[in-house]
PDB file of C-alpha atoms in Angstrom:
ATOM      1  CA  UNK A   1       0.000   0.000   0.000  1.00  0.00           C
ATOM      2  CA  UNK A   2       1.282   3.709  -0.679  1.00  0.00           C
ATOM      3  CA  UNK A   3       0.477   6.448   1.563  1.00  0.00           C
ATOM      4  CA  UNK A   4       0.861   9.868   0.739  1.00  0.00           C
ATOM      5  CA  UNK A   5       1.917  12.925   3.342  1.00  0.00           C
ATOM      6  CA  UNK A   6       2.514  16.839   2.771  1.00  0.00           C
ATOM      7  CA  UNK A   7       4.680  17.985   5.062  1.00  0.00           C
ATOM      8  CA  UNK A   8       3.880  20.033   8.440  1.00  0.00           C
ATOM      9  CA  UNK A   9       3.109  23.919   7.768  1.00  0.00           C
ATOM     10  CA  UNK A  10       6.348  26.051   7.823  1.00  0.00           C
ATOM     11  CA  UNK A  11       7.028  29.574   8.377  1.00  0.00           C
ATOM     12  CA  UNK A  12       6.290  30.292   4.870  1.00  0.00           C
ATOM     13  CA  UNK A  13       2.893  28.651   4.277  1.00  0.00           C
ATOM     14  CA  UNK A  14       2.222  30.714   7.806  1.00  0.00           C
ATOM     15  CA  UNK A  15       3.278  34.040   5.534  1.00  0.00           C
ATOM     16  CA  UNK A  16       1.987  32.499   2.261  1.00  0.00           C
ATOM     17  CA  UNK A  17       4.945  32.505   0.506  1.00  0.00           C
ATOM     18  CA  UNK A  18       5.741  30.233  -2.159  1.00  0.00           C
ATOM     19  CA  UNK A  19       8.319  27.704  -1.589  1.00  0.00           C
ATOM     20  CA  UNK A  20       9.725  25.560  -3.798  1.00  0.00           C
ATOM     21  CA  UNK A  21      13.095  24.491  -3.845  1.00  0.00           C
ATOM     22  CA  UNK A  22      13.498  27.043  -0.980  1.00  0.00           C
ATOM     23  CA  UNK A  23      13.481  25.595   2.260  1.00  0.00           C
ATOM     24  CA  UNK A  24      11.551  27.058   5.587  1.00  0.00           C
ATOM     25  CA  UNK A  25      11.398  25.294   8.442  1.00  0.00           C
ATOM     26  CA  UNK A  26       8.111  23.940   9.943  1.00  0.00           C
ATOM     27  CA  UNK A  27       6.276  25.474  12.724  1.00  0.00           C
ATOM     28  CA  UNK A  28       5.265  23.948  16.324  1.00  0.00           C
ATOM     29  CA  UNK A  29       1.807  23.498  14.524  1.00  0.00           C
ATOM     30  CA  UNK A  30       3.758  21.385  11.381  1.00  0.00           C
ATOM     31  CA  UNK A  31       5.253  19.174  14.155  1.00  0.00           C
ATOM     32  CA  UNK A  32       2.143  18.194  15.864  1.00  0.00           C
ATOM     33  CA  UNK A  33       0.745  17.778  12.100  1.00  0.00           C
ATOM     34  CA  UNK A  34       3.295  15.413  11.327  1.00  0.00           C
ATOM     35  CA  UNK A  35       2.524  13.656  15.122  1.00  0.00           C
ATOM     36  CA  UNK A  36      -0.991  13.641  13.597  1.00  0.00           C
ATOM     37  CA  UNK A  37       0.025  11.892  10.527  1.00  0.00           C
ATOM     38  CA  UNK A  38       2.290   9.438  12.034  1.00  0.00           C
ATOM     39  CA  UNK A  39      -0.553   8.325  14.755  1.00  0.00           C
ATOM     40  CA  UNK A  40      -2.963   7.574  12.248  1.00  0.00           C
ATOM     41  CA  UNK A  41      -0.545   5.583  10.028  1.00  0.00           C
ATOM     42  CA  UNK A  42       0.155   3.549  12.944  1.00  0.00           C
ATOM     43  CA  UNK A  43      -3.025   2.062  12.941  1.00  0.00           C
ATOM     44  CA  UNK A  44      -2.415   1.591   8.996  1.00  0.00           C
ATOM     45  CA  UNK A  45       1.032   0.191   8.750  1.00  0.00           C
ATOM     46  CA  UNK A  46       3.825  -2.506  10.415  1.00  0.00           C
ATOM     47  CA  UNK A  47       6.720  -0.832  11.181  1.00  0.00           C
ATOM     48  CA  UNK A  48       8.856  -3.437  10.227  1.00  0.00           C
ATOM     49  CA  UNK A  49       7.476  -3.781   6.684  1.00  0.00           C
ATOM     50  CA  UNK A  50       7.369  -0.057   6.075  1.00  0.00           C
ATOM     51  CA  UNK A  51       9.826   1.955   4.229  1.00  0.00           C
ATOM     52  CA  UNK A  52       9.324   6.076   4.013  1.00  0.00           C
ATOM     53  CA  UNK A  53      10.564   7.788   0.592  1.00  0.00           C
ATOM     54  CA  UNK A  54      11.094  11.803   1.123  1.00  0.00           C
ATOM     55  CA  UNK A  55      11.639  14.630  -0.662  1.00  0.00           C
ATOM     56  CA  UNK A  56      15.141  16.016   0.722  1.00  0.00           C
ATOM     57  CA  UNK A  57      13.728  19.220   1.247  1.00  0.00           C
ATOM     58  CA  UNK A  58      13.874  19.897   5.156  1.00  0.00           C
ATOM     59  CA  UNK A  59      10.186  20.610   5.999  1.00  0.00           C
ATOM     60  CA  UNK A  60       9.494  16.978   4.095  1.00  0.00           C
ATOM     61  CA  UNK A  61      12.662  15.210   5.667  1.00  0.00           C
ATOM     62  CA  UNK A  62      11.600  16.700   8.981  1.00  0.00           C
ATOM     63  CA  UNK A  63       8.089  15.596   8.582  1.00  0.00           C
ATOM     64  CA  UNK A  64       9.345  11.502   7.526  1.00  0.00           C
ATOM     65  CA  UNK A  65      11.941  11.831  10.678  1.00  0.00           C
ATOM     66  CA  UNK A  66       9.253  12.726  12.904  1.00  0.00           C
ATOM     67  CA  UNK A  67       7.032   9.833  11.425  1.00  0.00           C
ATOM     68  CA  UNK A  68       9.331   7.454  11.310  1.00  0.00           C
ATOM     69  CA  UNK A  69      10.606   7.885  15.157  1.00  0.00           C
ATOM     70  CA  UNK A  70       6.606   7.925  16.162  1.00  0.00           C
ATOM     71  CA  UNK A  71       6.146   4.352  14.411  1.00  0.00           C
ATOM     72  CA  UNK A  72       8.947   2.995  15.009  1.00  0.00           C
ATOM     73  CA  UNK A  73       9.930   2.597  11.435  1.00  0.00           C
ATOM     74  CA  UNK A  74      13.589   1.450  11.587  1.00  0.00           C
ATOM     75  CA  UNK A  75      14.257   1.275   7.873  1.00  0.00           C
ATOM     76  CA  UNK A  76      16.725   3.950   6.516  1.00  0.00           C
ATOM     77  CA  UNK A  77      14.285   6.919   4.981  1.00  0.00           C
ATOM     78  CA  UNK A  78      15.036   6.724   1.354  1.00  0.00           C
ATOM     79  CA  UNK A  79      15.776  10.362  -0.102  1.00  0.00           C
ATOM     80  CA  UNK A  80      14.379  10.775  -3.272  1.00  0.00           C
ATOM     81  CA  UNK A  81      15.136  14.196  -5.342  1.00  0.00           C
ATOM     82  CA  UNK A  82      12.242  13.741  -7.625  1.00  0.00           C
ATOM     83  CA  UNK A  83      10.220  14.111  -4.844  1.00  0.00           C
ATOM     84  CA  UNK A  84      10.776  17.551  -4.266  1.00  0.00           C
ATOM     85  CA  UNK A  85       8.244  20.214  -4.698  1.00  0.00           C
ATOM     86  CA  UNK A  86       8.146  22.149  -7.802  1.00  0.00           C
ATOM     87  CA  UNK A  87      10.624  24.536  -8.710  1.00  0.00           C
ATOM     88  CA  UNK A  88       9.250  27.988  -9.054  1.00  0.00           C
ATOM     89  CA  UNK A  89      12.499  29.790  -9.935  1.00  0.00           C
ATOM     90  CA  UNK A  90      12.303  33.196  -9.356  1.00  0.00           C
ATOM     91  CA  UNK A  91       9.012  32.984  -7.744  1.00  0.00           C
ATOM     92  CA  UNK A  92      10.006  31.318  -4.633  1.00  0.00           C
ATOM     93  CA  UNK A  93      10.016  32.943  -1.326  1.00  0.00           C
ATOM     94  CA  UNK A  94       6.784  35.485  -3.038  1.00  0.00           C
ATOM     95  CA  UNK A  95       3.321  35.790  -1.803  1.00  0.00           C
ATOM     96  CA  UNK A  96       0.605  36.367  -4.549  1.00  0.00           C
ATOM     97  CA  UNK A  97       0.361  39.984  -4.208  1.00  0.00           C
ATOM     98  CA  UNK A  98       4.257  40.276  -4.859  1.00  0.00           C
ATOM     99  CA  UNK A  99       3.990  37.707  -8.398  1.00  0.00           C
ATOM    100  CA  UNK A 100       1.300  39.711  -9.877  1.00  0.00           C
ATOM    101  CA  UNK A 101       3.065  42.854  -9.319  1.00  0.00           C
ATOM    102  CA  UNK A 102       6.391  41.333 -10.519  1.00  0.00           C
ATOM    103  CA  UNK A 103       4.778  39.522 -13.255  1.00  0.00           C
ATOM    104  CA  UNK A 104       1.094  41.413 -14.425  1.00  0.00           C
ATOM    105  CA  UNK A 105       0.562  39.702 -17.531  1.00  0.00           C
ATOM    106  CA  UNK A 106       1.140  36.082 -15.711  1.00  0.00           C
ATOM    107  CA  UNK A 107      -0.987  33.153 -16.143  1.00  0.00           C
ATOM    108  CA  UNK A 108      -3.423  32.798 -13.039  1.00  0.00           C
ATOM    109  CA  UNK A 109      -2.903  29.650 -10.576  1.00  0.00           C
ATOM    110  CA  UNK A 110      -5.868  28.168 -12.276  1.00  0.00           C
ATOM    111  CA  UNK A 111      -4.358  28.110 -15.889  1.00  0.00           C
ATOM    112  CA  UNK A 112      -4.343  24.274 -17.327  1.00  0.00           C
ATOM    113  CA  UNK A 113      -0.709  24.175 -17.616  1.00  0.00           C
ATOM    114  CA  UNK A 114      -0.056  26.079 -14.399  1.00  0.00           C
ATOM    115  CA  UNK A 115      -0.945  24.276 -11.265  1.00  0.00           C
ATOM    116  CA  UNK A 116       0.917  27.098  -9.521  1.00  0.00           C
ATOM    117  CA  UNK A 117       4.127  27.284 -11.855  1.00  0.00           C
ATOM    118  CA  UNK A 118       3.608  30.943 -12.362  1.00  0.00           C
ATOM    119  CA  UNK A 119       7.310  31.898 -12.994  1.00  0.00           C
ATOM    120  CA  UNK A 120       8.677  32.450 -16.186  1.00  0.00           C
ATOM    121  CA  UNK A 121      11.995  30.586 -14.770  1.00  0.00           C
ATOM    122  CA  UNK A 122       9.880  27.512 -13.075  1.00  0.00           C
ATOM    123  CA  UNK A 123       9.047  24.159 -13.899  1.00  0.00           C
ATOM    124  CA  UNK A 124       6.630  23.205 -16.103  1.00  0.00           C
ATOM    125  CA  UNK A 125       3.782  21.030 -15.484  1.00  0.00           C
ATOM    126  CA  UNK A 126       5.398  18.293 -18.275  1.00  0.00           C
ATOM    127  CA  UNK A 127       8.917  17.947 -16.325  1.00  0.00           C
ATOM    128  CA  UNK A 128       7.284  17.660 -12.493  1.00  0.00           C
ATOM    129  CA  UNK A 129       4.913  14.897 -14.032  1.00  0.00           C
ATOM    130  CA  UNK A 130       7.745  13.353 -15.730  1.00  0.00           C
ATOM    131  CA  UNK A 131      10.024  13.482 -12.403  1.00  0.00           C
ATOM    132  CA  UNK A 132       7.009  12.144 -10.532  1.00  0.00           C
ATOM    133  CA  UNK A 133       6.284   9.249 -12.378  1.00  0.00           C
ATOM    134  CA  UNK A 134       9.765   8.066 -12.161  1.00  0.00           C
ATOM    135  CA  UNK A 135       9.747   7.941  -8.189  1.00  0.00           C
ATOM    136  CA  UNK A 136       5.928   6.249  -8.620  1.00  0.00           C
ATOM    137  CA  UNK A 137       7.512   3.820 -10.673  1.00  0.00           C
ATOM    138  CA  UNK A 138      10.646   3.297  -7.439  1.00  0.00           C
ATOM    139  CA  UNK A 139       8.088   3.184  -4.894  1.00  0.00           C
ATOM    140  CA  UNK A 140       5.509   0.375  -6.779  1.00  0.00           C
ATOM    141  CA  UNK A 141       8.477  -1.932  -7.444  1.00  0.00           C
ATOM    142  CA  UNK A 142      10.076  -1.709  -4.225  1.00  0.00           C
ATOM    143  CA  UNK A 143       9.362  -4.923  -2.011  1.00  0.00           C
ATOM    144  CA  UNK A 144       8.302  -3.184   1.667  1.00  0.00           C
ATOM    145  CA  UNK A 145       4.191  -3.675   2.167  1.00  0.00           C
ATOM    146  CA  UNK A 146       3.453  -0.240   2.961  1.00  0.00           C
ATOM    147  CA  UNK A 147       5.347   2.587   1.400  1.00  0.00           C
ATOM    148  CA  UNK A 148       4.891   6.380   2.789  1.00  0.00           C
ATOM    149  CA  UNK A 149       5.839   9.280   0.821  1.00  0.00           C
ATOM    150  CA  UNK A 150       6.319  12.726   2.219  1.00  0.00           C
ATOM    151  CA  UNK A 151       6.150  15.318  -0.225  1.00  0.00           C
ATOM    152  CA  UNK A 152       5.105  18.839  -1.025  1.00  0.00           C
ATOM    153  CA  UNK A 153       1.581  20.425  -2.180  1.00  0.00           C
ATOM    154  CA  UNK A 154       1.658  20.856  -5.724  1.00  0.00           C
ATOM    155  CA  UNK A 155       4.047  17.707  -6.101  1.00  0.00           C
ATOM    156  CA  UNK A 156       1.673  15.809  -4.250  1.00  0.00           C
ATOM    157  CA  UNK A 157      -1.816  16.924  -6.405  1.00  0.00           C
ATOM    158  CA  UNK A 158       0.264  15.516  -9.375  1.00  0.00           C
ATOM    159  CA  UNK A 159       1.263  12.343  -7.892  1.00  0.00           C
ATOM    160  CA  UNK A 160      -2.582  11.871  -7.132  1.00  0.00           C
ATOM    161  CA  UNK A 161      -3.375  12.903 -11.023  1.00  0.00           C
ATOM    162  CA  UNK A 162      -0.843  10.647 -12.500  1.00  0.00           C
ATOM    163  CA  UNK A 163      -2.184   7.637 -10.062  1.00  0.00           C
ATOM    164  CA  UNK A 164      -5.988   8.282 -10.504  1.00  0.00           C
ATOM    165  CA  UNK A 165      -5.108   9.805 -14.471  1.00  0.00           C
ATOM    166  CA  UNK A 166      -6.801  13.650 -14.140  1.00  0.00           C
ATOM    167  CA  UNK A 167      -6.955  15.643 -16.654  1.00  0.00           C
ATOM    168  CA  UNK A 168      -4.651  18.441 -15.277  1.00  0.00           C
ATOM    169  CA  UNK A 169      -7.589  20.747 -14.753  1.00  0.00           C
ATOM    170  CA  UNK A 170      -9.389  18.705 -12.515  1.00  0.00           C
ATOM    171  CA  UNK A 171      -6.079  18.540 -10.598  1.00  0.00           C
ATOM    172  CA  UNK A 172      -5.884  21.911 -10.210  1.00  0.00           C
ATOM    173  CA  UNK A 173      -8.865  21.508  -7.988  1.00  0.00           C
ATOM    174  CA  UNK A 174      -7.362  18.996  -5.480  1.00  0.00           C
ATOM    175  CA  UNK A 175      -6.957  20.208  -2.220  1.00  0.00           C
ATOM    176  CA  UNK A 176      -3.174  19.592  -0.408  1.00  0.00           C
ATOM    177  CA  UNK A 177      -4.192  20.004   3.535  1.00  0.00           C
ATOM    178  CA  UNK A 178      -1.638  19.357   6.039  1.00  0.00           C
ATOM    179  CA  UNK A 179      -4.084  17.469   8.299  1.00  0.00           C
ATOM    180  CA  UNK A 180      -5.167  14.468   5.542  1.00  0.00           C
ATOM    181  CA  UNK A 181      -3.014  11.553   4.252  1.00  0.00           C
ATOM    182  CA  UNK A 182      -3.882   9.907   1.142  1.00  0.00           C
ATOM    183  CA  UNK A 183      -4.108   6.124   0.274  1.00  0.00           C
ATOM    184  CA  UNK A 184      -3.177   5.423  -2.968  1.00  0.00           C
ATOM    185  CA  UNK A 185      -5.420   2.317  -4.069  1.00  0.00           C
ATOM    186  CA  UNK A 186      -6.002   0.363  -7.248  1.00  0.00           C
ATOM    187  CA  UNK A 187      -7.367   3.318  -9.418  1.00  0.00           C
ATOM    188  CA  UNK A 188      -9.006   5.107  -6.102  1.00  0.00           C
ATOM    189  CA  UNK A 189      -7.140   7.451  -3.753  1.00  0.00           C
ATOM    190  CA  UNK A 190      -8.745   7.643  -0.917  1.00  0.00           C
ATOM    191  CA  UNK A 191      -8.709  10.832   2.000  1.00  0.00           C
ATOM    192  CA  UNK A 192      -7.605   9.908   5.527  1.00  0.00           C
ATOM    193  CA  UNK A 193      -8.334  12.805   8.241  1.00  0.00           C
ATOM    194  CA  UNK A 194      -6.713  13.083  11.084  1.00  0.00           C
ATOM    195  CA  UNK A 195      -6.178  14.488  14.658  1.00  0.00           C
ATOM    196  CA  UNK A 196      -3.774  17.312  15.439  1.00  0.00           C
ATOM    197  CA  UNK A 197      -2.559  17.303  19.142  1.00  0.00           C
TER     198      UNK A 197
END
């Protein structure tokens, strides 16, 4: 089975600025969200059969470390660079108000080919989904039962359109909360809620 986490909230998603490669660290709320995500895969998962595959961005590796110690998952977290969030060039570390001034004539966040890659200098939708479907492919072959991946918020609405093949409109319109994991069934992904301490 594959489970999919975002990482905790960090001091950027607190000032809504867009991350990223960029790295901010997560807040006291993103810890106990990561708590929260790591109690209610406990009741989903064996440790011992579990491996966790993370972006090596340090709100995401912070997030698996913190799931991993509250499981008990002994198994080395694999690092995986394709799991990183998407790169928004010069965009990252802006809020919305700060893009549109820098960049008027922009396409909006709900353009088809955008899903939030409003930089000129960013990644395109094409080369995240192509990234992305290479670490889907790692993850499905590799032999542990249960296999958690801790990832980003637009990195993880395309992993759910590649598995459940959106159109990348209707992806657009997924939702990336920091206090939901998703299962990642036979041609279903299904929304797990859960408690924040």
């Amino acid at each position: 089975m594959i489970y999919l986490v975002r990482h905790g909230e960090t001091e950027f998603n607190v000032a809504r600025r867009h991350q990223g490669h960029t790295d901010s660290p997560l807040t006291e709320l993103g810890r106990r969200q990561a708590r929260g995500a790591a109690r209610a895969l406990a009741g989903l998962v064996e440790a011992q059969h579990t491996v966790i595959f993370a972006s090596p961005l340090g709100r995401a590796l912070t997030t698996a470390q913190i799931i991993a110690d509250t499981i008990g998952i002994t198994a080395p977290i694999i690092t995986d660079a394709d799991l990183k969030e998407v790169r928004m060039g010069s965009a990252e570390g802006m809020t919305e108000a700060e893009m549109t001034e820098r960049w008027p004539e922009r396409h909006p966040l709900s353009a088809v080919d955008s899903l939030s890659f409003e930089s000129p200098d960013g990644e395109r939708l094409e080369a995240l989904s192509t990234r992305l479907r290479r670490v889907l492919t790692r993850v499905v072959t590799h032999d542990a039962t249960s296999r958690i991946l801790v990832s980003h918020g637009v990195a993880g609405r395309v992993l759910r359109m590649l598995h459940l093949d959106l159109d990348p409109a209707d992806a657009i319109r997924l939702d990336a909360p920091h206090d939901v994991l998703f299962r990642f069934g036979a041609k279903e992904v299904k929304r797990i809620a859960f408690e924040i301490d």
